């Protein structure tokens, strides 16, 4: 085994040094991520390489170390979503289609007895695709439109917000509310807002999507005070490496603004609120781990319970803010695609939750040391039931429980022999929060996937020859081992590390692989597996 291993050492050094030297981010503390890279120029040692993890799945260690921001990233999706005032409120970041409140940044009254309220509400700190609807209290407003001061102005026509007896009404029909909208791409102040209020020509709200609204005071219609205001919007336009365009939809009319892989790419590369990664630090290819491959996997059509209605496999629809924890933003977006993120060879790689076909097999001949195996979960906990919590787009984007799924096979496995009548005592429920998922069907698929995945608890650690250096975290690999009775058993790569071992008093390099059991059945979901959700407000 010594000669092939010595030959592999020379190859490893030739391949590994360029990879290490490319590690780094624009404006990021790359030395704190891979300290070995900074020392490479001063002399390469086998011990130094051994201390260096070539690749691993990451969230907390890398993203958390690069961002000191600590505001919770996703809780707002489960909240009330009403516009509110805030002296130091962070700007919102919106992906996909969702309901938001926004920050009231300007309030004033004008007219006799101050009857007319003027209000500016900033929805996002970036350009968005559009404003779909406005909700006042529990009512989605209907509108008519007109052009005033070269601005499209919408007048609310609902009877709940109209009163012909009001002397200050906006028109003969008794309308009490008007508003206009800027999508964040504006370069000048809104002409209608400037003409109507104390706002001046320099109040441009650059790079901010906002709504300017007027309300006529009416003791009958607004007797309880100013109504709660929220907005349903189409969020940020994102870059798609497949087309080279920054847009909301592509040529196939699929809403790429809701594609989780593209939203993650946007957050990684953005220089205002994101991680400021360079384009060269993003794997945009169609190879496994590439953004294009993950985006394609998210857009695969799945058939719903009726056997004909299609739905994208994964979408991301929700909001966060510029001061949010980088950990939380990435984790929230990954949850919507059952995905993983890794950083290898100086590039970020994104993986959607889908099956793979392994291209490599680890056999006994590849092992350089005995295999270490663990057969139980790291926490010692195994669940047999799952309850996904999602944001229901059909019910005003209010948080809801997807149908609880209990796997009878798992429950039987968890119940001791002879106590079949006491099975309910052994129910162990997993709660899966999905802040960027807005349909119960998608929530059911992700929830069941998570339940199945944690039941595959076997992990192994093996030291293999350098031919497996090409593996990266989240790849799948076959393992064939006589002693463990593994025959082409599928495992997922958790981490890939360089490791030193002694051979004839000469330090040699091997590859330490940490693997977790995987299987295609984790991702299996039939149309008959869908359950009917409980209607909101019913028993």
XYZ file of C-alpha atoms in Angstrom:
539
model
C 0.000 0.000 0.000
C 3.023 2.265 0.571
C 4.103 2.914 -3.040
C 0.696 3.890 -4.440
C 0.168 6.104 -1.441
C 3.499 7.894 -1.936
C 2.592 8.492 -5.564
C -0.765 9.866 -4.513
C 0.958 12.289 -2.142
C 2.687 14.120 -4.993
C -0.585 14.369 -6.900
C -2.394 15.634 -3.808
C 0.082 18.451 -3.253
C -0.110 19.513 -6.913
C -3.908 19.593 -6.855
C -4.466 20.921 -3.368
C -2.228 23.986 -3.273
C -4.044 25.953 -6.029
C -7.390 25.104 -4.451
C -6.250 26.397 -1.070
C -4.845 29.613 -2.485
C -8.128 30.511 -4.182
C -10.036 30.576 -0.901
C -11.303 34.017 0.054
C -14.099 36.545 -0.196
C -14.134 40.152 -1.192
C -14.207 42.088 2.039
C -14.408 38.899 4.120
C -11.968 37.659 6.724
C -10.780 34.690 4.696
C -7.845 34.064 7.026
C -10.277 33.154 9.797
C -11.966 30.635 7.534
C -8.978 28.785 6.128
C -5.878 29.821 8.055
C -3.767 27.358 6.075
C -4.117 29.439 2.918
C -2.323 32.404 4.463
C 0.639 30.234 5.469
C 0.964 28.385 2.181
C 3.498 30.788 0.768
C 5.776 30.238 3.747
C 6.207 26.542 3.143
C 3.774 23.668 2.806
C 3.845 20.915 5.411
C 1.928 17.683 5.635
C 0.909 18.547 9.177
C -0.484 21.869 7.994
C -2.484 20.109 5.329
C -3.804 17.608 7.851
C -5.253 20.396 9.948
C -7.098 21.726 6.952
C -10.638 20.535 6.219
C -10.873 20.368 2.441
C -14.645 20.613 2.403
C -17.604 20.387 4.691
C -21.222 21.411 4.768
C -21.486 24.791 6.400
C -23.838 27.223 7.971
C -22.928 28.162 11.531
C -19.130 28.034 11.335
C -18.635 29.982 8.105
C -21.690 32.154 7.580
C -21.986 32.940 11.292
C -18.344 33.938 11.449
C -18.700 36.327 8.513
C -21.784 38.177 9.759
C -22.103 39.771 13.174
C -25.731 40.743 12.616
C -28.036 39.069 15.090
C -31.694 39.957 14.413
C -33.831 36.882 13.847
C -34.138 36.315 10.130
C -37.434 34.494 9.651
C -39.774 35.015 12.624
C -41.523 37.884 10.854
C -43.012 35.443 8.350
C -44.984 33.861 11.187
C -46.058 37.260 12.610
C -48.809 39.800 11.996
C -47.243 41.609 8.993
C -48.725 45.098 9.526
C -47.049 48.421 8.720
C -45.508 50.025 11.789
C -43.311 52.948 12.760
C -39.708 52.434 13.797
C -36.931 54.928 14.353
C -34.142 52.479 13.482
C -36.009 49.697 11.697
C -33.879 47.700 9.224
C -34.865 47.572 5.576
C -36.767 44.514 4.452
C -35.490 41.925 1.993
C -38.255 40.180 0.051
C -37.932 37.002 -1.999
C -40.795 35.534 -3.980
C -44.435 36.459 -3.463
C -45.517 37.205 0.085
C -47.388 39.566 2.390
C -45.428 42.245 4.255
C -46.115 45.186 6.525
C -43.333 47.670 5.955
C -41.975 50.612 7.901
C -43.855 53.932 8.102
C -41.151 56.543 7.478
C -43.261 59.672 7.001
C -46.518 60.845 8.614
C -48.188 64.245 8.430
C -51.639 65.817 8.317
C -52.861 68.734 6.227
C -56.100 70.583 5.511
C -58.725 72.180 7.714
C -58.744 70.449 11.101
C -55.929 68.225 9.777
C -58.442 65.981 8.039
C -55.995 64.519 5.478
C -53.343 62.025 6.576
C -50.247 61.534 4.405
C -48.163 58.404 4.944
C -45.107 56.837 3.280
C -44.505 53.126 3.963
C -41.249 51.554 2.783
C -41.791 47.926 1.781
C -38.262 46.836 0.838
C -34.733 48.176 0.624
C -34.371 47.113 -2.990
C -36.259 47.072 -6.275
C -39.195 44.652 -6.354
C -41.209 43.209 -9.195
C -44.520 44.756 -8.196
C -47.311 45.473 -5.744
C -50.155 42.958 -6.104
C -52.646 44.144 -3.508
C -53.196 46.297 -0.428
C -55.036 45.070 2.668
C -56.699 47.397 5.157
C -57.625 45.551 8.327
C -59.030 42.274 6.955
C -60.141 43.655 3.590
C -58.272 43.472 0.289
C -59.002 46.783 -1.382
C -60.437 47.254 -4.848
C -59.257 50.260 -6.815
C -59.723 52.470 -9.821
C -56.763 54.256 -11.348
C -56.096 57.669 -12.834
C -53.104 59.786 -13.789
C -52.346 62.788 -11.579
C -49.086 64.756 -11.775
C -47.783 62.192 -14.274
C -48.249 59.502 -11.634
C -50.570 56.491 -11.643
C -52.787 56.997 -8.592
C -55.077 54.272 -7.235
C -58.330 55.219 -5.506
C -59.807 52.685 -3.077
C -63.401 51.874 -4.083
C -64.552 49.547 -1.285
C -67.720 50.684 0.444
C -65.993 50.165 3.797
C -63.693 53.058 2.904
C -66.173 55.372 1.160
C -68.625 57.938 2.567
C -70.528 60.354 0.298
C -71.570 62.408 3.344
C -67.976 63.306 4.195
C -67.337 66.946 3.209
C -63.642 66.200 2.601
C -64.154 63.176 0.358
C -61.655 62.733 -2.470
C -64.308 62.499 -5.233
C -68.042 62.542 -5.764
C -68.265 58.851 -4.938
C -67.119 59.509 -1.388
C -63.717 57.850 -1.684
C -61.512 58.314 1.351
C -58.200 56.669 0.390
C -55.713 57.064 -2.461
C -52.220 55.703 -2.938
C -49.386 55.391 -5.432
C -46.442 53.035 -5.597
C -42.733 53.133 -6.475
C -40.969 49.820 -7.099
C -37.502 50.897 -5.939
C -36.043 51.665 -9.360
C -37.050 55.351 -9.212
C -34.431 58.061 -9.659
C -36.652 61.029 -8.720
C -39.201 61.904 -6.083
C -42.798 60.873 -6.689
C -44.460 63.874 -8.341
C -47.886 63.190 -6.827
C -46.487 62.819 -3.297
C -44.468 66.038 -3.631
C -47.516 67.965 -4.911
C -49.787 66.703 -2.135
C -47.565 66.754 0.962
C -44.518 68.423 2.496
C -42.201 65.966 0.737
C -39.723 67.728 -1.539
C -37.899 66.848 -4.738
C -34.942 65.381 -2.869
C -37.144 62.845 -1.046
C -36.476 60.137 -3.593
C -36.269 57.074 -1.327
C -33.625 55.660 -3.633
C -33.384 51.858 -3.804
C -36.531 51.561 -1.695
C -39.896 50.249 -2.813
C -42.607 52.288 -1.089
C -46.269 53.280 -1.048
C -47.475 56.870 -0.582
C -51.020 56.861 0.818
C -53.627 59.526 1.628
C -56.515 58.952 4.042
C -59.407 61.320 4.716
C -60.456 61.200 8.375
C -63.947 59.828 8.812
C -65.333 59.119 12.309
C -67.740 56.553 10.891
C -65.322 54.571 8.730
C -62.174 55.086 10.820
C -63.715 55.453 14.232
C -61.281 52.952 15.682
C -58.253 54.806 14.376
C -55.974 54.214 11.408
C -56.591 50.747 9.875
C -53.943 48.025 9.950
C -52.150 48.090 6.600
C -50.339 45.267 4.802
C -49.251 44.571 1.240
C -48.931 41.524 -1.008
C -45.912 41.987 -3.242
C -43.741 40.214 -5.767
C -40.250 40.570 -4.375
C -36.710 40.931 -5.586
C -35.584 40.260 -9.126
C -32.724 37.760 -8.973
C -29.909 36.831 -11.318
C -30.275 33.548 -13.197
C -26.959 32.130 -14.479
C -28.885 29.918 -16.892
C -30.135 32.905 -18.886
C -27.696 35.583 -17.737
C -30.630 37.868 -16.861
C -31.779 39.544 -13.664
C -35.541 39.254 -13.766
C -38.671 37.864 -12.157
C -39.648 35.371 -14.879
C -37.695 33.573 -17.557
C -38.695 32.552 -21.072
C -40.653 29.518 -19.823
C -42.767 31.855 -17.663
C -41.658 30.199 -14.428
C -41.277 32.709 -11.567
C -37.523 32.542 -11.039
C -37.921 35.174 -8.333
C -39.279 32.358 -6.178
C -36.528 29.839 -7.012
C -34.722 29.093 -3.701
C -31.379 28.330 -5.354
C -31.366 31.695 -7.143
C -32.446 33.522 -3.979
C -29.552 31.944 -2.061
C -27.174 32.961 -4.835
C -28.480 36.511 -4.614
C -27.866 36.626 -0.857
C -24.368 35.194 -1.177
C -23.272 37.736 -3.782
C -25.107 40.907 -2.801
C -22.777 43.669 -1.585
C -25.400 45.610 0.390
C -27.005 43.015 2.654
C -25.409 39.715 1.612
C -22.058 37.991 1.985
C -20.313 39.871 -0.858
C -18.998 36.748 -2.550
C -17.511 37.322 -5.996
C -19.067 35.715 -9.055
C -15.957 33.546 -9.297
C -16.763 32.208 -5.825
C -20.133 30.855 -6.956
C -20.435 27.494 -8.701
C -22.941 28.420 -11.419
C -22.605 25.226 -13.443
C -25.103 22.495 -14.223
C -22.857 19.999 -12.450
C -23.902 18.657 -9.075
C -23.586 21.500 -6.575
C -23.929 24.158 -9.265
C -26.548 26.883 -8.951
C -27.981 26.033 -12.374
C -28.360 22.371 -11.395
C -30.070 23.273 -8.104
C -32.350 25.801 -9.841
C -33.391 23.190 -12.396
C -34.131 20.699 -9.616
C -36.339 23.253 -7.837
C -38.372 23.861 -10.999
C -39.204 20.214 -11.653
C -42.991 19.847 -11.856
C -44.642 17.540 -9.344
C -48.245 16.390 -9.672
C -50.689 17.141 -6.859
C -53.395 14.920 -5.389
C -55.877 15.445 -8.237
C -53.430 13.746 -10.586
C -53.193 16.657 -13.026
C -52.334 19.943 -11.288
C -48.574 20.684 -11.442
C -46.532 22.530 -8.841
C -42.846 23.472 -8.775
C -41.029 21.077 -6.482
C -39.583 23.894 -4.368
C -40.197 27.644 -4.152
C -39.148 30.361 -1.689
C -41.657 33.041 -0.728
C -40.975 35.187 2.304
C -39.102 38.125 3.745
C -36.247 38.930 6.085
C -34.249 42.107 6.703
C -30.839 43.644 6.152
C -29.890 43.258 9.830
C -30.803 39.599 10.039
C -28.370 36.890 11.016
C -26.699 35.495 7.897
C -27.147 32.050 9.412
C -30.882 32.544 9.670
C -31.364 33.872 6.150
C -29.487 30.989 4.549
C -31.135 28.393 6.782
C -34.595 29.782 6.043
C -34.048 29.686 2.291
C -32.482 26.217 2.449
C -35.500 24.942 4.394
C -37.736 25.779 1.436
C -35.759 23.449 -0.851
C -34.684 20.783 1.684
C -31.259 21.887 0.599
C -27.629 22.123 1.652
C -24.836 24.627 1.138
C -21.130 23.845 1.038
C -17.894 25.682 0.325
C -15.194 23.759 -1.511
C -12.375 24.638 -3.919
C -13.005 28.327 -3.270
C -16.646 28.179 -4.363
C -20.087 27.984 -2.814
C -22.127 24.961 -3.882
C -25.903 24.641 -3.545
C -27.794 21.350 -3.424
C -31.564 20.942 -3.697
C -33.287 18.086 -1.905
C -33.352 15.440 -4.610
C -31.945 12.030 -5.445
C -28.494 11.418 -6.894
C -26.722 8.614 -8.696
C -23.315 7.942 -7.072
C -20.372 7.783 -9.463
C -17.803 6.350 -7.045
C -17.690 3.200 -4.909
C -15.621 2.724 -1.758
C -14.499 -0.899 -1.404
C -12.264 -2.696 1.075
C -9.326 -2.130 -1.265
C -9.677 1.636 -0.875
C -9.544 1.640 2.925
C -6.355 2.766 4.667
C -7.672 2.170 8.192
C -10.615 0.367 9.859
C -14.052 1.898 9.374
C -15.646 3.652 12.349
C -19.432 3.214 12.445
C -22.239 4.781 14.488
C -25.735 3.369 14.172
C -27.810 5.784 16.237
C -28.641 9.461 15.780
C -26.241 12.003 17.210
C -28.903 13.254 19.628
C -30.164 9.770 20.408
C -33.621 10.907 19.241
C -35.662 9.372 16.449
C -39.032 10.762 15.373
C -41.979 8.883 13.895
C -44.338 11.834 13.311
C -43.890 15.223 11.678
C -45.889 18.456 11.765
C -44.791 21.052 9.172
C -45.610 24.705 9.913
C -45.834 26.911 6.823
C -47.241 30.252 5.624
C -50.597 29.725 3.928
C -50.816 31.812 0.749
C -54.514 30.921 0.383
C -55.334 32.378 3.812
C -53.724 35.836 3.740
C -50.236 34.420 4.343
C -51.008 33.432 7.915
C -48.944 30.710 9.602
C -50.706 27.334 9.540
C -50.098 23.689 10.351
C -49.842 21.294 7.436
C -51.463 17.907 8.038
C -49.582 15.884 10.629
C -48.014 12.768 9.128
C -47.282 9.688 11.197
C -45.320 6.804 9.717
C -46.869 3.594 11.017
C -43.725 1.602 10.231
C -41.549 3.984 12.232
C -44.018 3.933 15.134
C -44.017 0.125 15.184
C -40.226 0.108 15.199
C -40.218 2.494 18.164
C -42.772 0.519 20.178
C -41.396 -2.299 22.370
C -42.696 -5.789 21.666
C -45.812 -6.759 23.575
C -47.185 -3.256 24.092
C -49.008 -2.715 20.798
C -52.001 -1.225 22.622
C -49.775 1.477 24.055
C -48.427 2.747 20.735
C -49.656 6.321 21.374
C -47.225 6.474 24.299
C -44.333 6.117 21.869
C -45.353 8.821 19.415
C -42.482 11.289 19.018
C -43.326 14.312 16.903
C -40.929 16.477 14.921
C -41.984 20.062 14.258
C -40.627 21.459 10.999
C -40.838 25.247 10.595
C -40.895 26.424 6.980
C -40.894 30.254 6.896
C -40.448 30.471 3.105
C -42.974 27.760 2.122
C -46.500 28.921 1.238
C -48.440 25.814 0.136
C -49.523 22.877 2.282
C -48.605 20.455 -0.517
C -44.998 21.618 -0.595
C -44.901 21.644 3.215
C -46.110 18.038 3.282
C -43.376 16.943 0.880
C -40.614 18.720 2.801
C -41.926 17.521 6.160
C -42.077 13.881 5.124
C -38.628 14.147 3.538
C -37.207 15.453 6.839
C -38.888 12.653 8.789
C -37.518 9.944 6.524
C -34.062 11.459 6.377
C -33.520 11.441 10.132
C -34.447 7.746 10.310
C -31.392 6.911 8.197
C -29.121 7.382 11.177
C -26.079 5.223 10.365
C -22.876 7.218 9.929
C -19.401 5.984 9.110
C -15.950 7.529 9.112
C -13.365 6.036 6.798
C -9.834 6.849 5.698
C -9.437 6.186 1.979
C -6.905 6.783 -0.772
C -6.492 10.050 -2.651
C -8.730 9.012 -5.541
C -11.704 10.089 -3.389
C -10.399 13.623 -3.055
C -12.750 14.553 -5.884
C -15.765 14.070 -3.586
C -17.423 17.095 -2.047
C -19.964 17.472 0.774
C -23.527 16.471 -0.232
C -22.273 14.069 -2.925
C -23.557 10.498 -2.760
C -21.158 7.543 -2.835
C -21.548 3.751 -2.802
C -19.930 1.729 -0.009
C -19.251 -1.989 -0.390
C -17.853 -3.651 2.738
C -17.838 -7.381 3.478
C -17.525 -7.092 7.231
C -20.451 -4.654 7.516
C -22.474 -6.517 4.859
C -22.731 -3.378 2.730
C -23.292 -4.017 -0.964
C -23.457 -0.795 -2.966
C -25.028 0.899 0.055
C -25.622 4.608 -0.544
C -24.102 7.228 1.736
C -24.062 11.017 1.623
C -20.753 12.819 2.088
C -20.826 15.055 5.166
C -17.207 16.193 5.120
C -13.948 15.612 3.259
C -10.690 16.124 5.165
C -7.004 15.726 4.519
C -5.391 13.471 7.122
C -1.801 12.427 7.836
C -0.744 8.875 8.611
C 2.682 7.321 9.078
C 4.098 4.844 6.595
C 7.690 3.673 7.202
C 8.229 6.795 9.347
C 7.188 8.963 6.397
C 4.084 11.169 6.778
C 1.510 10.236 4.162
C -1.786 11.813 3.173
C -5.158 10.151 3.038
C -8.733 11.371 2.728
C -11.002 11.176 5.774
C -14.641 10.858 4.698
C -17.520 11.293 7.116
C -20.601 9.718 5.562
C -24.288 9.490 6.477
C -26.660 6.826 5.255
C -28.925 7.947 2.388
C -31.512 6.386 0.106
C -33.722 7.293 -2.851
C -36.806 6.428 -0.795
C -36.235 9.582 1.285
C -37.459 11.670 -1.651
C -40.297 9.400 -2.770
C -43.733 11.044 -2.602
C -46.780 9.728 -4.458
C -49.888 11.716 -5.358
C -51.829 9.486 -2.957
C -49.578 10.603 -0.086
C -51.138 14.066 0.094
C -53.493 14.696 3.000
C -56.318 17.226 3.053
C -55.525 20.110 5.393
C -57.909 21.217 8.096
C -59.776 24.327 6.943
C -58.890 27.389 9.018
C -61.558 28.081 11.632
C -63.140 24.623 11.430
C -63.233 22.013 14.171
